[in-house]
Amino acid sequence: MKNSPIPWPRILQEARSRFNIKHFRPGQKEVLASVFAGHNTLALMPTGAGKSLTYQLPALFLPKPVLVVSPLISLMQDQQDKAEQAHVHVEKLNSANTAKQAAAATKEIDDHVAQLIYVTPERLQDPAFIAELKDAGGISLLVVDEAHTIPQWGHDFRPAFLSIGNARKALGDPPVLALTATATEQVALEILQSLHAEDATRIHTGIERENLFFSVHPTVSNEAKLARITDMLTREQGTGIIYTASVRAADELYQHLTDQGISTAHYHGKMKTRDRELIQQEFMHGTHKVMIATKAFGLGIDKPDIRFVYHYEFPDSLETYYQEAGRAGRDGQPAHAVLLYRLEDRKIQNFFLAGRYPKPHDLEAVYQAIAQGSHEAEETPEQIAAEAEVGKRRTQVILHLLLEAGLIQKEGTTYTLTTAEPPTPEALEELLNTYIERAASDKARLEEMMHYAETPNCRVQIIRAYFGEPEGNPCLRCDNCAHTHEIPHHHALEILGYHKQSREAAEPEKEPSQDVTHVQTPYGEIQTTAPETLLQPTQASPFQKGDEVHHATFGTGKILKIEGETITVDFIKAGTKRLKSDFLTAA
């Protein structure tokens, strides 16, 4: 269809009959036109703007299958269900498939029956799968859904995202469609560079969600935060999501709200797959009022009637915050996004930042573990991580880095050196320059999130400027505008404690007075009960001196000393050892 006229009457007819769509939403027709013309395309469309139609509809017309790279198995299932309701023939391949299911899906691909094929990025790293696709005739279009995960997750815990471009090349460079709701100019460049699609047509319909009301609620202690969130939830009429930054916080908040009699579920990556799927389905069907979740939940979930999204803890960036907040109000009805902000909450993101990227000594340790390993036995990333005493996720990132640099090679699950000449420490450090720059960028993004939390100005203007859009007029749908302007009525005003719309009476209900200090930040004064302001990145440890801990190899021992991520332990049988905290658990 690349050199043929686009059959718009037939396309619109299929959209009506299969997807019940009478008119295209803003941006959809432009994306479809680019796809049917065979162009590489980057589409930035708000949450709920109908991004999935821009590849599901072409799958009915293109001569070969459309291959969709999806970041989460739960998201993949949701997308498959929607496509099959429209009578699109869909196959999916992921780690949840049984051998029988995988064989059946492969047969449908070989027999040219499948129109849409959903895979994870890890599947694209399998040379056998690439060969199967090529033997079946290849694909017409490569789609990367939630494309912002390429730079956000690829450099952190899922390096397979960074290899999608290589898989595209192996498949003969088919046209690519990258879809996301939010991306700064830098993120957009990283997406296209990773996919080898710098020439892509860019279609940006804007980020504005005019039905969302934004507010920030400063709190001076965890007790005050719990009281505030409980009070707001008792006034909420619909369903919503509360995001936490850690599994521990999700579990604790779930217990607290359940004890308060609020219908609550919780979801995080450490739960069993079957349990997560069940909880997600219950939430989709309205069984629970509140879903408490880490960022593992909600990506691409199509529940249009979510009325509120709360962030109980500080997110790592405005991209993350706006992406997650945008899951509210996809039906176009009024909804609201709340950040409960305590200055100390920034500590958890500083902790994550401190340990996110590999250091030179980590890189050297992994390289030496491969060099000294036995090549007669297969060495998995887990074994290499244990030998190098580097965390599993960080080891995965380092292995990807060494593969890309040509210093190691992979055959099956075995990693070996490509040269007997070891790289110099300077050469290894040079490899990490990208991560050094990324760490600085992450810190700047965290500062921008702090700016959003503490600004006295219009919050939506802050968001617009961050994503490179004109600042425009005040939004008249955030708490700060409620303080300074007469604003249109929004249901969030009562729920969040704003009883009048004037500056004099628009303040939220006051919390009980506590022993607080007033801290000056770059963006204004903040109240806190913390002894420190945490304006600089800090490293935290899950353990304390004197704790009893357990190691898989050395057994049980007591912590003698903690130095950042390195812990000195006196083991009962193995004596004194210095280890990374990743390899220890509480005894």
XYZ file of C-alpha atoms in Angstrom:
587
model
C 0.000 0.000 0.000
C 3.104 2.185 0.237
C 2.824 3.440 -3.362
C -0.958 3.133 -3.691
C -3.684 5.653 -2.849
C -4.926 5.254 0.714
C -8.458 3.753 0.607
C -10.010 6.062 3.194
C -13.657 5.028 2.546
C -12.801 1.358 3.225
C -10.666 2.274 6.231
C -13.450 4.356 7.774
C -15.958 1.587 7.048
C -13.805 -0.942 8.931
C -13.314 1.540 11.780
C -17.089 1.866 12.101
C -18.013 -1.788 11.766
C -15.210 -3.293 13.865
C -14.254 -0.573 16.360
C -17.559 1.358 16.551
C -15.752 4.575 15.592
C -17.724 7.175 13.630
C -15.057 9.864 13.455
C -11.296 9.811 13.961
C -9.954 11.562 17.040
C -7.346 14.335 16.713
C -4.117 12.901 15.338
C -5.438 9.446 14.451
C -5.920 10.111 10.733
C -2.498 11.790 10.471
C -0.809 8.777 12.091
C -2.744 6.351 9.883
C -1.762 8.314 6.776
C 1.912 8.159 7.759
C 1.701 4.420 8.477
C -0.085 3.596 5.210
C 2.491 5.687 3.328
C 5.240 3.456 4.751
C 6.912 6.196 6.791
C 8.650 5.804 10.129
C 6.409 7.572 12.641
C 6.609 8.904 16.190
C 3.158 9.700 17.589
C 2.776 11.628 20.834
C -0.892 11.469 21.793
C -2.477 11.969 25.231
C -3.641 9.018 27.292
C -7.069 7.990 26.042
C -6.555 9.465 22.557
C -6.912 6.098 20.808
C -3.303 5.211 20.007
C -4.004 1.475 19.584
C -6.334 2.126 16.632
C -3.391 3.529 14.661
C -1.885 0.052 14.308
C -4.863 -2.270 14.829
C -6.690 -0.760 11.845
C -3.663 -0.982 9.481
C -3.284 -4.661 10.465
C -6.489 -5.324 8.496
C -5.057 -3.826 5.296
C -1.287 -4.371 5.269
C -0.041 -7.449 3.359
C 2.052 -8.830 6.233
C 1.523 -8.952 10.005
C 1.978 -5.984 12.309
C 4.457 -6.803 15.097
C 3.739 -4.935 18.340
C 6.385 -4.688 21.060
C 4.559 -4.262 24.358
C 6.314 -3.720 27.709
C 4.023 -5.697 30.019
C 2.273 -9.047 29.701
C -0.827 -7.658 31.440
C -0.979 -4.795 28.946
C -0.529 -7.258 26.094
C -3.517 -9.304 27.275
C -5.710 -6.208 27.518
C -4.730 -5.136 23.996
C -5.341 -8.628 22.626
C -8.824 -8.746 24.145
C -9.766 -5.402 22.567
C -8.396 -6.386 19.138
C -10.169 -9.753 19.154
C -13.453 -8.020 19.975
C -12.932 -6.186 16.667
C -12.350 -9.550 14.923
C -8.649 -8.927 14.318
C -6.640 -12.168 14.358
C -4.132 -11.758 17.184
C -1.281 -13.887 18.485
C 0.944 -13.128 21.441
C 4.255 -14.637 22.484
C 5.654 -14.088 25.959
C 7.003 -15.949 28.970
C 3.478 -16.713 30.209
C 2.736 -18.930 27.184
C 2.633 -22.678 27.704
C 4.575 -24.770 25.185
C 1.278 -25.691 23.526
C 0.175 -22.052 23.280
C 3.541 -20.980 21.859
C 3.444 -23.754 19.246
C -0.104 -22.797 18.218
C 0.859 -19.119 17.897
C 3.924 -19.981 15.819
C 1.780 -22.096 13.480
C -0.670 -19.218 12.967
C 2.266 -16.960 12.074
C 3.759 -19.554 9.697
C 0.363 -20.065 8.031
C -0.014 -16.299 7.466
C -3.184 -16.168 9.566
C -1.992 -13.749 12.269
C -2.629 -10.071 11.552
C -1.309 -8.703 14.854
C 1.562 -10.270 16.807
C 2.279 -9.032 20.347
C 5.713 -9.703 21.853
C 7.906 -8.428 24.667
C 11.261 -6.823 23.806
C 13.011 -9.842 25.310
C 11.401 -12.068 22.650
C 13.012 -9.934 19.939
C 16.423 -10.847 21.347
C 15.846 -14.486 20.374
C 17.539 -15.161 16.993
C 15.271 -18.180 16.449
C 12.171 -15.984 16.689
C 13.608 -13.458 14.237
C 14.381 -16.334 11.852
C 10.793 -17.638 12.197
C 9.375 -14.240 11.277
C 11.675 -13.922 8.272
C 10.845 -17.455 7.088
C 7.136 -16.569 7.321
C 7.673 -13.589 5.025
C 8.538 -10.819 7.467
C 6.325 -8.032 8.785
C 4.735 -4.901 7.331
C 5.085 -2.708 10.407
C 6.978 -2.720 13.713
C 5.096 -0.961 16.515
C 6.645 0.053 19.831
C 3.850 0.769 22.295
C 4.599 2.960 25.320
C 7.843 3.929 23.574
C 8.997 6.144 26.453
C 9.972 2.889 28.191
C 12.940 2.553 25.792
C 15.068 5.201 27.555
C 13.291 4.923 30.924
C 13.595 1.151 31.368
C 16.274 0.187 28.856
C 19.124 1.849 30.747
C 17.872 0.546 34.070
C 16.398 -2.935 34.510
C 15.300 -4.085 31.025
C 18.166 -3.573 28.559
C 16.245 -5.567 25.922
C 14.430 -2.310 25.127
C 17.705 -0.915 23.784
C 17.998 -3.806 21.297
C 14.677 -3.256 19.494
C 16.481 -1.247 16.814
C 18.871 -4.143 16.168
C 15.920 -6.527 15.815
C 14.328 -4.121 13.353
C 17.499 -4.164 11.283
C 17.564 -7.988 11.359
C 13.979 -7.999 10.048
C 14.935 -5.885 7.045
C 14.172 -2.414 8.438
C 10.366 -2.437 8.204
C 8.613 0.886 8.905
C 8.336 1.599 12.621
C 5.572 3.303 14.595
C 6.542 4.505 18.087
C 3.666 5.514 20.369
C 3.695 7.364 23.684
C 1.608 9.848 25.629
C 4.477 11.923 26.999
C 8.032 12.636 25.900
C 10.353 15.592 26.185
C 12.419 16.481 23.139
C 15.394 14.606 24.615
C 13.332 11.463 25.234
C 11.886 11.646 21.702
C 15.420 11.827 20.266
C 16.536 8.838 22.350
C 13.534 6.798 21.186
C 14.213 7.474 17.506
C 17.979 6.978 17.778
C 17.484 3.644 19.524
C 15.087 2.502 16.775
C 17.391 3.808 13.985
C 14.487 5.978 12.825
C 15.813 9.518 13.085
C 13.939 10.387 9.864
C 10.550 9.618 11.407
C 7.507 11.756 10.800
C 6.531 13.295 14.132
C 2.871 13.748 14.990
C 2.210 15.553 18.251
C -1.378 16.271 19.255
C -0.399 17.997 22.507
C -0.375 16.815 26.092
C -3.320 18.797 27.439
C -6.024 16.987 29.440
C -8.586 19.687 30.130
C -10.780 17.503 32.346
C -8.007 16.928 34.923
C -7.643 19.027 38.084
C -4.108 19.055 39.550
C -3.240 19.669 43.187
C -0.400 19.161 45.652
C -0.993 18.597 49.365
C 2.085 19.319 51.508
C 2.161 17.246 54.689
C 4.524 17.505 57.627
C 4.610 13.859 58.724
C 3.565 10.365 57.701
C 0.726 10.507 60.231
C -0.589 13.712 58.678
C -0.297 12.202 55.218
C -2.285 9.109 56.227
C -4.955 11.289 57.830
C -5.205 13.476 54.724
C -5.468 10.616 52.245
C -8.023 8.768 54.382
C -10.150 11.903 54.669
C -10.080 12.541 50.917
C -10.922 8.934 50.070
C -14.036 9.034 52.242
C -15.314 11.850 49.983
C -14.380 10.195 46.685
C -17.345 8.811 44.729
C -15.602 6.805 42.010
C -12.640 4.454 41.666
C -9.002 5.467 41.574
C -5.325 4.563 41.823
C -2.816 5.461 44.532
C 0.830 5.168 43.457
C 3.655 4.482 45.889
C 7.386 4.467 45.198
C 8.073 1.161 46.950
C 6.504 -2.232 47.591
C 6.789 -1.697 51.334
C 4.794 1.537 51.193
C 2.146 -0.141 49.014
C 1.729 -2.968 51.529
C 1.585 -0.626 54.529
C -0.901 1.763 52.919
C -3.063 -1.161 51.805
C -3.227 -2.433 55.380
C -4.036 1.028 56.762
C -6.865 1.761 54.321
C -8.294 -1.735 54.689
C -8.359 -1.224 58.456
C -10.275 2.016 57.828
C -12.958 0.077 55.960
C -12.075 1.391 52.494
C -12.442 -1.168 49.685
C -8.828 -1.526 48.592
C -6.605 -3.791 46.506
C -2.854 -3.613 45.982
C -0.553 -4.533 43.105
C 3.228 -4.695 42.732
C 5.918 -6.556 40.831
C 6.802 -8.943 43.673
C 3.369 -10.565 43.599
C 2.736 -13.770 41.658
C 1.645 -13.251 38.059
C -1.673 -15.016 38.623
C -2.436 -12.850 41.678
C -1.636 -9.661 39.752
C -3.877 -10.695 36.862
C -6.767 -11.499 39.217
C -6.448 -8.201 41.096
C -6.243 -6.254 37.841
C -9.411 -7.901 36.535
C -11.237 -7.184 39.806
C -10.274 -3.519 39.574
C -11.313 -3.322 35.922
C -14.743 -4.691 36.864
C -15.201 -2.238 39.746
C -14.785 -4.704 42.609
C -12.520 -2.313 44.537
C -12.716 1.436 45.029
C -8.962 1.942 45.323
C -5.959 0.252 43.726
C -2.687 0.875 45.570
C 0.198 0.159 43.242
C 3.790 0.714 42.308
C 4.579 1.872 38.772
C 4.210 -1.761 37.616
C 0.453 -1.098 37.374
C -1.604 0.894 34.915
C 0.564 1.146 31.794
C -1.939 1.166 28.937
C -4.788 -0.132 31.104
C -8.069 0.851 29.440
C -10.384 1.736 32.346
C -11.965 5.018 31.264
C -13.899 5.779 34.470
C -10.970 6.250 36.872
C -11.895 9.420 38.752
C -8.691 10.069 40.693
C -4.984 9.258 40.776
C -3.058 9.990 43.982
C 0.705 9.866 44.358
C 1.379 8.916 47.959
C 5.140 9.303 47.459
C 7.328 11.458 45.272
C 7.713 10.189 41.666
C 11.073 10.374 39.916
C 10.119 12.892 37.209
C 7.338 14.948 35.674
C 7.210 12.427 32.798
C 6.400 9.639 35.238
C 3.966 11.787 37.181
C 2.043 13.063 34.159
C 1.972 9.635 32.517
C 0.472 8.082 35.663
C -1.833 11.008 36.460
C -3.186 10.732 32.917
C -4.808 7.398 33.746
C -7.615 9.357 35.388
C -10.575 10.615 33.404
C -10.021 8.856 30.106
C -13.784 9.058 29.549
C -13.491 12.844 29.307
C -15.413 13.422 32.537
C -13.927 15.502 35.396
C -11.134 13.743 37.270
C -8.239 14.827 39.435
C -4.597 14.103 40.207
C -3.158 14.633 43.674
C 0.445 14.634 44.869
C 0.822 14.196 48.626
C 4.156 15.877 49.204
C 6.445 15.638 52.181
C 9.945 16.997 51.723
C 11.491 13.841 53.160
C 9.752 11.716 50.496
C 12.401 12.807 48.064
C 14.821 10.572 49.954
C 13.454 7.395 48.386
C 14.020 8.718 44.864
C 17.533 9.829 45.824
C 18.122 6.283 47.083
C 16.936 4.826 43.772
C 19.068 7.307 41.809
C 22.168 6.429 43.824
C 21.876 2.765 42.849
C 20.309 2.971 39.401
C 23.328 2.911 37.114
C 26.536 0.865 37.098
C 29.759 2.276 38.487
C 33.262 1.643 37.025
C 34.054 -0.951 39.711
C 30.793 -2.790 38.887
C 31.724 -2.912 35.211
C 35.205 -4.216 35.973
C 33.833 -6.820 38.412
C 31.404 -8.225 35.824
C 34.102 -8.280 33.142
C 36.487 -10.121 35.458
C 33.772 -12.602 36.466
C 33.305 -13.498 32.794
C 37.060 -13.656 32.210
C 37.616 -15.967 35.168
C 34.484 -18.059 34.700
C 34.477 -21.592 33.410
C 33.410 -21.612 29.753
C 32.695 -25.320 29.855
C 29.550 -24.680 31.887
C 26.866 -22.205 30.928
C 27.029 -18.983 32.922
C 23.723 -17.223 33.342
C 23.462 -13.534 34.229
C 22.433 -14.627 37.735
C 25.649 -16.645 38.155
C 27.776 -13.799 36.814
C 26.042 -11.383 39.207
C 26.789 -13.652 42.171
C 30.453 -14.063 41.193
C 30.905 -10.320 40.605
C 28.884 -9.387 43.710
C 26.878 -6.943 41.607
C 23.069 -6.737 41.664
C 21.197 -8.812 39.084
C 19.535 -5.894 37.327
C 22.745 -3.904 37.165
C 24.556 -6.965 35.810
C 21.985 -7.201 32.985
C 22.687 -3.585 32.036
C 26.462 -4.150 32.127
C 26.207 -7.297 29.977
C 24.265 -5.314 27.381
C 26.904 -2.571 27.488
C 29.789 -5.043 27.038
C 27.964 -6.797 24.179
C 27.350 -3.490 22.391
C 31.024 -2.558 22.820
C 32.114 -5.904 21.351
C 34.090 -6.870 24.456
C 32.040 -10.026 25.063
C 29.881 -12.340 22.999
C 26.877 -14.488 23.806
C 26.194 -18.009 22.591
C 23.020 -19.436 24.050
C 23.243 -18.427 27.692
C 27.053 -18.448 27.822
C 29.058 -15.209 27.845
C 32.706 -15.235 26.739
C 35.359 -12.623 26.005
C 35.994 -11.614 22.404
C 39.634 -10.723 23.062
C 42.333 -11.828 25.459
C 43.486 -8.207 25.840
C 41.572 -6.726 28.781
C 40.322 -3.152 28.418
C 42.045 -0.481 30.458
C 40.219 1.088 33.410
C 40.037 4.269 31.328
C 38.325 2.383 28.491
C 35.801 0.864 30.881
C 35.073 4.277 32.362
C 34.585 5.667 28.861
C 31.871 3.064 28.310
C 30.009 4.450 31.290
C 29.957 8.051 30.071
C 26.414 7.602 28.805
C 25.298 6.516 32.257
C 27.179 9.333 33.966
C 25.341 11.810 31.738
C 22.055 10.000 32.350
C 22.531 10.155 36.124
C 22.990 13.932 35.872
C 19.886 14.141 33.696
C 17.887 12.076 36.189
C 18.905 14.405 38.994
C 17.760 17.399 36.941
C 14.422 15.688 36.247
C 13.963 15.079 39.965
C 14.628 18.783 40.590
C 11.917 19.655 38.049
C 9.504 17.392 39.899
C 10.370 19.236 43.098
C 9.748 22.526 41.286
C 6.276 21.313 40.319
C 5.537 20.269 43.907
C 6.652 23.548 45.463
C 5.695 26.194 42.903
C 3.099 28.821 43.864
C 2.307 29.278 40.158
C -0.045 27.449 37.798
C 0.908 23.773 37.810
C -0.232 23.097 34.253
C 1.976 25.935 33.003
C 4.909 24.128 34.650
C 3.931 20.897 32.859
C 3.533 22.622 29.493
C 6.945 24.275 29.740
C 8.605 21.026 30.807
C 7.369 19.229 27.696
C 8.427 22.088 25.434
C 4.982 23.534 24.805
C 3.995 27.220 25.074
C 3.292 28.129 28.679
C 0.006 29.821 27.755
C -2.516 31.243 30.186
C -3.133 29.879 33.688
C -5.116 26.649 33.446
C -7.868 27.509 35.975
C -7.950 23.831 36.977
C -5.235 23.439 39.590
C -4.986 24.263 43.273
C -2.716 27.249 42.716
C -5.158 28.769 40.239
C -7.889 28.176 42.827
C -5.837 30.331 45.207
C -5.473 33.228 42.785
C -8.399 33.156 40.333
C -12.126 32.673 40.161
C -12.205 29.239 38.546
C -14.981 27.110 37.003
C -16.613 24.632 39.357
C -14.894 21.242 39.491
C -15.970 18.298 41.658
C -12.400 18.057 42.981
C -12.822 21.335 44.891
C -15.022 19.714 47.539
C -13.242 16.350 47.577
C -9.837 17.931 48.132
C -11.049 20.344 50.802
C -11.562 23.518 48.751
C -14.950 24.883 49.783
C -14.858 28.234 47.981
C -13.178 29.426 44.818
C -11.830 32.740 46.093
C -8.253 33.322 47.167
C -9.323 33.963 50.770
C -11.208 30.673 51.179
C -9.535 28.323 48.690
C -7.000 26.851 51.087
C -7.304 23.103 51.845
C -8.471 22.097 55.296
C -5.707 22.571 57.835
C -3.936 19.658 59.473
C -3.534 19.463 63.247
C -0.592 21.576 64.394
C 2.621 19.655 64.976
C 6.237 20.338 65.826
C 7.367 21.603 62.461
C 10.289 23.540 61.093
C 10.196 25.869 58.103
C 12.730 25.074 55.388
C 13.613 27.445 52.550
C 13.935 25.634 49.201
C 14.735 27.078 45.756
C 10.983 27.233 45.100
C 9.598 28.505 48.395
C 9.120 27.605 52.047
C 8.216 24.049 53.069
C 7.055 22.789 56.468
C 8.672 19.590 57.697
C 9.240 17.502 60.798
C 12.469 16.102 59.352
C 15.797 16.984 60.969
C 17.364 17.353 57.515
C 16.149 18.905 54.275
C 17.511 16.224 51.937
C 18.356 18.691 49.211
C 21.326 16.584 48.153
C 21.219 12.954 46.933
C 21.638 10.504 49.776
C 22.369 6.832 49.922
C 20.360 4.711 52.290
C 20.712 1.118 53.401
C 17.964 -1.344 54.259
C 20.110 -2.554 57.191
C 21.669 -1.145 60.346
C 24.861 -1.954 62.221
C 24.276 -4.995 64.443
C 21.518 -6.491 62.280
C 21.608 -10.236 61.689
C 21.610 -11.061 57.980
C 21.736 -14.107 55.736
C 23.794 -14.817 52.586
C 23.038 -17.703 50.218
C 26.635 -18.981 50.343
C 28.088 -17.748 53.646
C 25.080 -18.347 55.887
C 24.130 -16.150 58.857
C 26.158 -13.314 60.332
C 26.044 -9.912 62.029
C 26.686 -6.528 60.363
C 29.854 -4.851 61.625
C 30.011 -1.831 59.316
C 28.012 -0.092 56.558
C 29.746 1.993 53.878
C 27.230 3.072 51.251
C 26.240 -0.060 49.344
C 29.081 -2.129 50.861
C 28.432 -3.971 54.114
C 30.974 -5.762 56.321
C 29.503 -8.896 57.907
C 30.953 -11.306 60.474
C 29.588 -14.694 59.362
C 29.405 -17.510 61.917
C 31.083 -20.056 59.621
C 32.774 -18.007 56.890
C 34.307 -15.204 58.931
C 34.360 -11.532 57.929
C 33.242 -10.614 54.390
C 32.588 -7.316 52.562
C 29.486 -7.608 50.348
C 26.936 -5.568 48.427
C 23.645 -5.185 50.276
C 21.802 -6.701 47.250
C 23.085 -10.135 48.300
C 21.878 -9.982 51.895
C 18.493 -10.606 53.478
C 17.317 -10.108 57.032
C 17.934 -13.239 59.108
